[in-house]
PDB file of C-alpha atoms in Angstrom:
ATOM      1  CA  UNK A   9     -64.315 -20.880 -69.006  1.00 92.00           C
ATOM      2  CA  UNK A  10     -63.865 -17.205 -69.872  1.00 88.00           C
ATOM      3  CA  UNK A  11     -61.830 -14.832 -67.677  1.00 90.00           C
ATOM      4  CA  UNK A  12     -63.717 -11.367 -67.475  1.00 92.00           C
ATOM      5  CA  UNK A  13     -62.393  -8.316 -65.003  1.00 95.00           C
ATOM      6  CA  UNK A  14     -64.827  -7.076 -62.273  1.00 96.00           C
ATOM      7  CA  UNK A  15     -65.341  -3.865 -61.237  1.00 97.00           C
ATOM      8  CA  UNK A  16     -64.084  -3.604 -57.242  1.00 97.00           C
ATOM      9  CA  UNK A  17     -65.411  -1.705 -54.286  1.00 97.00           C
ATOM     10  CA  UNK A  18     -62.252  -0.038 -54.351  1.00 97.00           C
ATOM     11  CA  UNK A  19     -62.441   1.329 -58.134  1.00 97.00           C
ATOM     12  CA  UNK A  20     -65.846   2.633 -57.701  1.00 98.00           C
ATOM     13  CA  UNK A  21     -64.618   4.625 -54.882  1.00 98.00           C
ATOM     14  CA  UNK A  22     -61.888   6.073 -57.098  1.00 98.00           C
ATOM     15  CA  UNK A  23     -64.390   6.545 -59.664  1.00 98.00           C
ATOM     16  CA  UNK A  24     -66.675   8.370 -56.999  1.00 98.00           C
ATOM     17  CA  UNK A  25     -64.407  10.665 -55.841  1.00 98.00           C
ATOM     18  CA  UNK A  26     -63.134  11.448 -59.495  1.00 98.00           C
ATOM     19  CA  UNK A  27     -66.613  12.261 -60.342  1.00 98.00           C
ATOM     20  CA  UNK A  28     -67.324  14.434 -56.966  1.00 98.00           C
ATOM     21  CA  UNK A  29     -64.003  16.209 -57.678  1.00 98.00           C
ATOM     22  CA  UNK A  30     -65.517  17.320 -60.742  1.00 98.00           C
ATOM     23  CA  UNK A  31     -68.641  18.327 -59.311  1.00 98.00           C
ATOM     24  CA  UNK A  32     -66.946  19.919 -56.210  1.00 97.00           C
ATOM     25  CA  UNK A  33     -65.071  22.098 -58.710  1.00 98.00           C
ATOM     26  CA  UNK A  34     -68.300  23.840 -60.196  1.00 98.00           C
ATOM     27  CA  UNK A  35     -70.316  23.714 -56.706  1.00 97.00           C
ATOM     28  CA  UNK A  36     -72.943  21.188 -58.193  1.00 98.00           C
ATOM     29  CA  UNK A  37     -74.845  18.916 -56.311  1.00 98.00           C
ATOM     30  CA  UNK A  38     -74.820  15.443 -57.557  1.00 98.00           C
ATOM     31  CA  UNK A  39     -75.833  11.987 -56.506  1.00 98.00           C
ATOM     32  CA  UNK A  40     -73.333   9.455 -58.099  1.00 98.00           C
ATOM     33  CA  UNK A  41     -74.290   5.938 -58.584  1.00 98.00           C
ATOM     34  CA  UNK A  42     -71.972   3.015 -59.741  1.00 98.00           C
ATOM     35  CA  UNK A  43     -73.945  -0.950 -60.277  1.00 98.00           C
ATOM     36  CA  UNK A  44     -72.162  -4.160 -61.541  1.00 98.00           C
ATOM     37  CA  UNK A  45     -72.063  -5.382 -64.689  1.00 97.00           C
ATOM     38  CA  UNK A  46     -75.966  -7.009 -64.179  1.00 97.00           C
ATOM     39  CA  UNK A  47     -76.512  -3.177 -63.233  1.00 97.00           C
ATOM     40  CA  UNK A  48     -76.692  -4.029 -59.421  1.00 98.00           C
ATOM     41  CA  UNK A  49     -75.759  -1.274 -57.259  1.00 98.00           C
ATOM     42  CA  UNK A  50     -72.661  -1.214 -56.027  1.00 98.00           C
ATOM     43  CA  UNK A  51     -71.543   2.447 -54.770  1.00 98.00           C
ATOM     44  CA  UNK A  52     -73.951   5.613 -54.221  1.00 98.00           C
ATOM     45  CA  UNK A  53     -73.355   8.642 -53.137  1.00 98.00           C
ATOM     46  CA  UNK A  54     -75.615  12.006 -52.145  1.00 97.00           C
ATOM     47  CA  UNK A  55     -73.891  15.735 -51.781  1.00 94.00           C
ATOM     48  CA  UNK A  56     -74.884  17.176 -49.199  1.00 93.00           C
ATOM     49  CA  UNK A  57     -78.489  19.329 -50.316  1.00 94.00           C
ATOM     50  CA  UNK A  58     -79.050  16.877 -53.672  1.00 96.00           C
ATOM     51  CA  UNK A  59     -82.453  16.638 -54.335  1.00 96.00           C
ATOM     52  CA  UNK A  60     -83.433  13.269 -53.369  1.00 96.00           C
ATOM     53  CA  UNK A  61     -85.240  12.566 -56.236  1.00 97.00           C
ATOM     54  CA  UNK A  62     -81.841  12.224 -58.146  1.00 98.00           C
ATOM     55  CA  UNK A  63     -80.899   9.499 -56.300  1.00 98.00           C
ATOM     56  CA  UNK A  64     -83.062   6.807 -58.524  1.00 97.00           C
ATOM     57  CA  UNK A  65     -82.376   9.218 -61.736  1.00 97.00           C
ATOM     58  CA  UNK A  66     -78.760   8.355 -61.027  1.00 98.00           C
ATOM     59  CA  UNK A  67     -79.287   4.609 -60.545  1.00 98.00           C
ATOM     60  CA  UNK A  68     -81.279   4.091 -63.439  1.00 98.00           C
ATOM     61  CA  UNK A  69     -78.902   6.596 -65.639  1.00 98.00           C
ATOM     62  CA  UNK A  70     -75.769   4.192 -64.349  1.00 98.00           C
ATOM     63  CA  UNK A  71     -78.498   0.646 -65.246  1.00 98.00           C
ATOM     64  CA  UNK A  72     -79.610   1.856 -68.510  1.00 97.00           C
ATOM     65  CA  UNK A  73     -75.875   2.263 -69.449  1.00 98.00           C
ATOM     66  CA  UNK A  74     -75.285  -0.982 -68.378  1.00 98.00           C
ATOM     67  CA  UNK A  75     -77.996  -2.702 -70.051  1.00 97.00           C
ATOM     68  CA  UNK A  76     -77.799  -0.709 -73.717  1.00 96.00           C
ATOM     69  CA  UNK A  77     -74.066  -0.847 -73.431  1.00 97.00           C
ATOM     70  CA  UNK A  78     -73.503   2.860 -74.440  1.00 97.00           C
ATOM     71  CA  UNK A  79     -73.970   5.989 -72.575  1.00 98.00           C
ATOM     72  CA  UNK A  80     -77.739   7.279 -71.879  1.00 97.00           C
ATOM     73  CA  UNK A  81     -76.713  10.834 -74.178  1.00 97.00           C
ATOM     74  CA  UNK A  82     -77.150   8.149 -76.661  1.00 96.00           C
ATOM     75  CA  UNK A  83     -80.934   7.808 -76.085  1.00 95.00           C
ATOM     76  CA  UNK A  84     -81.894  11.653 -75.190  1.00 94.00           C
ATOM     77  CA  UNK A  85     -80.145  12.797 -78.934  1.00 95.00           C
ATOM     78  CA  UNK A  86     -82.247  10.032 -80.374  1.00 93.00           C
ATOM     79  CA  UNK A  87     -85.465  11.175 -78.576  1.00 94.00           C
ATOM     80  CA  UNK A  88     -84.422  14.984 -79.639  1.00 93.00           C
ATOM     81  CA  UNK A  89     -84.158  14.258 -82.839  1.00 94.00           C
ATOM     82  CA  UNK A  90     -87.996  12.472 -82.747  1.00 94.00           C
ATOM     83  CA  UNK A  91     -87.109   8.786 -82.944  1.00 94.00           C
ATOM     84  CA  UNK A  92     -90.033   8.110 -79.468  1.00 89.00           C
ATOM     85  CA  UNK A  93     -89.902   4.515 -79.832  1.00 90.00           C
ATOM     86  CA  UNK A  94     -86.825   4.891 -77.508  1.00 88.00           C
ATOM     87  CA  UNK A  95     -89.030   6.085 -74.745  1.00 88.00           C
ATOM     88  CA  UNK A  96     -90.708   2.557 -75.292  1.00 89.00           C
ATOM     89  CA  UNK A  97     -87.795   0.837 -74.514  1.00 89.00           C
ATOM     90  CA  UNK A  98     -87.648  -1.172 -71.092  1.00 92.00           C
ATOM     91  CA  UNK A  99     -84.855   0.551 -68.623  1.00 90.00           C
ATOM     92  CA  UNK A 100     -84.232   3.352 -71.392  1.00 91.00           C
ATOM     93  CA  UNK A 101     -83.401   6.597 -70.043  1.00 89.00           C
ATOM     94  CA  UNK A 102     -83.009   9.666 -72.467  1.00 93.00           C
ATOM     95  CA  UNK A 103     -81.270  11.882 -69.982  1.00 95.00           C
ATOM     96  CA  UNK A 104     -77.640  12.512 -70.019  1.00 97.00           C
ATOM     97  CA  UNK A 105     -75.105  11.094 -67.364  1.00 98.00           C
ATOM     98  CA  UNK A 106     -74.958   7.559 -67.545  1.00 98.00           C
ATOM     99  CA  UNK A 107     -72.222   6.004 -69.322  1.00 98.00           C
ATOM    100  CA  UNK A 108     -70.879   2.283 -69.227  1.00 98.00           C
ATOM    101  CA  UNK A 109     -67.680   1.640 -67.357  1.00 98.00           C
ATOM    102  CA  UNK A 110     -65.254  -0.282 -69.705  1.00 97.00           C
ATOM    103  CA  UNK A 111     -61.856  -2.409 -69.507  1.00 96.00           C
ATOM    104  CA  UNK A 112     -60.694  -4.189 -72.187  1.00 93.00           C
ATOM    105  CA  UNK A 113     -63.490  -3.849 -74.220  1.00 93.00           C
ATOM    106  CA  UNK A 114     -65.781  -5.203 -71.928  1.00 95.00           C
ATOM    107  CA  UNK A 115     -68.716  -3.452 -70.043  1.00 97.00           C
ATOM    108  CA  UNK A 116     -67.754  -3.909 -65.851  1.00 98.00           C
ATOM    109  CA  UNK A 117     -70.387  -1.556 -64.800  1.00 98.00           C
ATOM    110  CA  UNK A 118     -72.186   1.835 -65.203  1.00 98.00           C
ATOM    111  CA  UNK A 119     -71.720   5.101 -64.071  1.00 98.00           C
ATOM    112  CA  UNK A 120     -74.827   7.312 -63.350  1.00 98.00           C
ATOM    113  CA  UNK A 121     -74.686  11.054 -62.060  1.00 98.00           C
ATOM    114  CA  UNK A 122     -77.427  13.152 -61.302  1.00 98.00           C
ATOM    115  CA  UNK A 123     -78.803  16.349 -59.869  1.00 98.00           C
ATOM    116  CA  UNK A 124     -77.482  19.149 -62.411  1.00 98.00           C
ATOM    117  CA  UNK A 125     -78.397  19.867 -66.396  1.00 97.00           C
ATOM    118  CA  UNK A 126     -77.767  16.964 -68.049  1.00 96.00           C
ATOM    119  CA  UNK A 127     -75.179  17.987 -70.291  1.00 97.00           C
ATOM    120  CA  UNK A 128     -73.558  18.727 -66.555  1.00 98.00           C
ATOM    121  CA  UNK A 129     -74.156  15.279 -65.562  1.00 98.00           C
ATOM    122  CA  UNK A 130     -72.637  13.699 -68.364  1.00 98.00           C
ATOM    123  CA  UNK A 131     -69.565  15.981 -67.801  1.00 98.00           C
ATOM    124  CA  UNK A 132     -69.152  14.854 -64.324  1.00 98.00           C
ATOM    125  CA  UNK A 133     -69.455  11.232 -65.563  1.00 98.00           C
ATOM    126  CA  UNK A 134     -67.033  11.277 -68.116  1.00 98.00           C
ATOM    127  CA  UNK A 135     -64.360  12.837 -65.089  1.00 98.00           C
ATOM    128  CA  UNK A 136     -65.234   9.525 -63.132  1.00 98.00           C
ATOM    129  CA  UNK A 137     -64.741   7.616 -66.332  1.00 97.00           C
ATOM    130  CA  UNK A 138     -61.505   9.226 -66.895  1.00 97.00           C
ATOM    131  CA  UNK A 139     -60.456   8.251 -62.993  1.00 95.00           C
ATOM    132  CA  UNK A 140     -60.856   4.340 -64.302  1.00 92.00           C
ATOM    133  CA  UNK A 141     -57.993   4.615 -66.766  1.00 80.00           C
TER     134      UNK A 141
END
């Protein structure tokens, strides 16, 4: 048997509110999503006035980070720079603001933030990241 760590209730919270401090600061509206390591949804959060339509841009951001273990800014410089076959890719998202949640070297969840520019969201993310230690 393997020992792994599991991301809690408790740290997504402190994640959360790491990543809404962030966004409080420069009065953006953001929905924040944190899932599992199988990318199931654990936490989610809406700002008050966040376009709703954020709030499944947020999950999938926080999935696709999950499932191609590195942060979704990975996928939107690829697509910038013309390699499309990303956009081909099952779960892929090419927007900035989801990044995988780490401990140990292992992948415990994803984070996913939406509802601002996405070089805004992946700012806000990496705040929530830095809450996680």
């Amino acid at each position: 048997m393997i020992s792994k760590p599991v991301l809690t209730l408790d740290d997504a919270k402190n994640i959360a509110a790491a990543a809404e401090a962030e966004a409080l600061r420069n009065t953006w509206r953001v929905v924040i999503a944190i899932v599992d390591d199988g990318g199931h949804l654990l936490y989610l959060q809406r700002n008050h006035g966040t376009q709703f339509g954020s709030v499944e841009i947020a999950i999938q951001k926080a999935r696709a980070a999950v499932a191609f273990q590195r942060p979704t800014k990975v996928t939107e410089d690829a697509v910038l720079s013309g390699r499309l076959i990303h956009l081909a890719l099952p779960g892929a998202l090419p927007s900035e603001g989801g990044v995988p949640l780490m401990h140990d070297n292992q992948i415990i969840g994803g984070l996913g933030i939406s509802g601002v520019r996405s070089f805004e969201d992946g700012q806000i993310a990496q705040a929530g990241v830095a809450a996680l230690g």
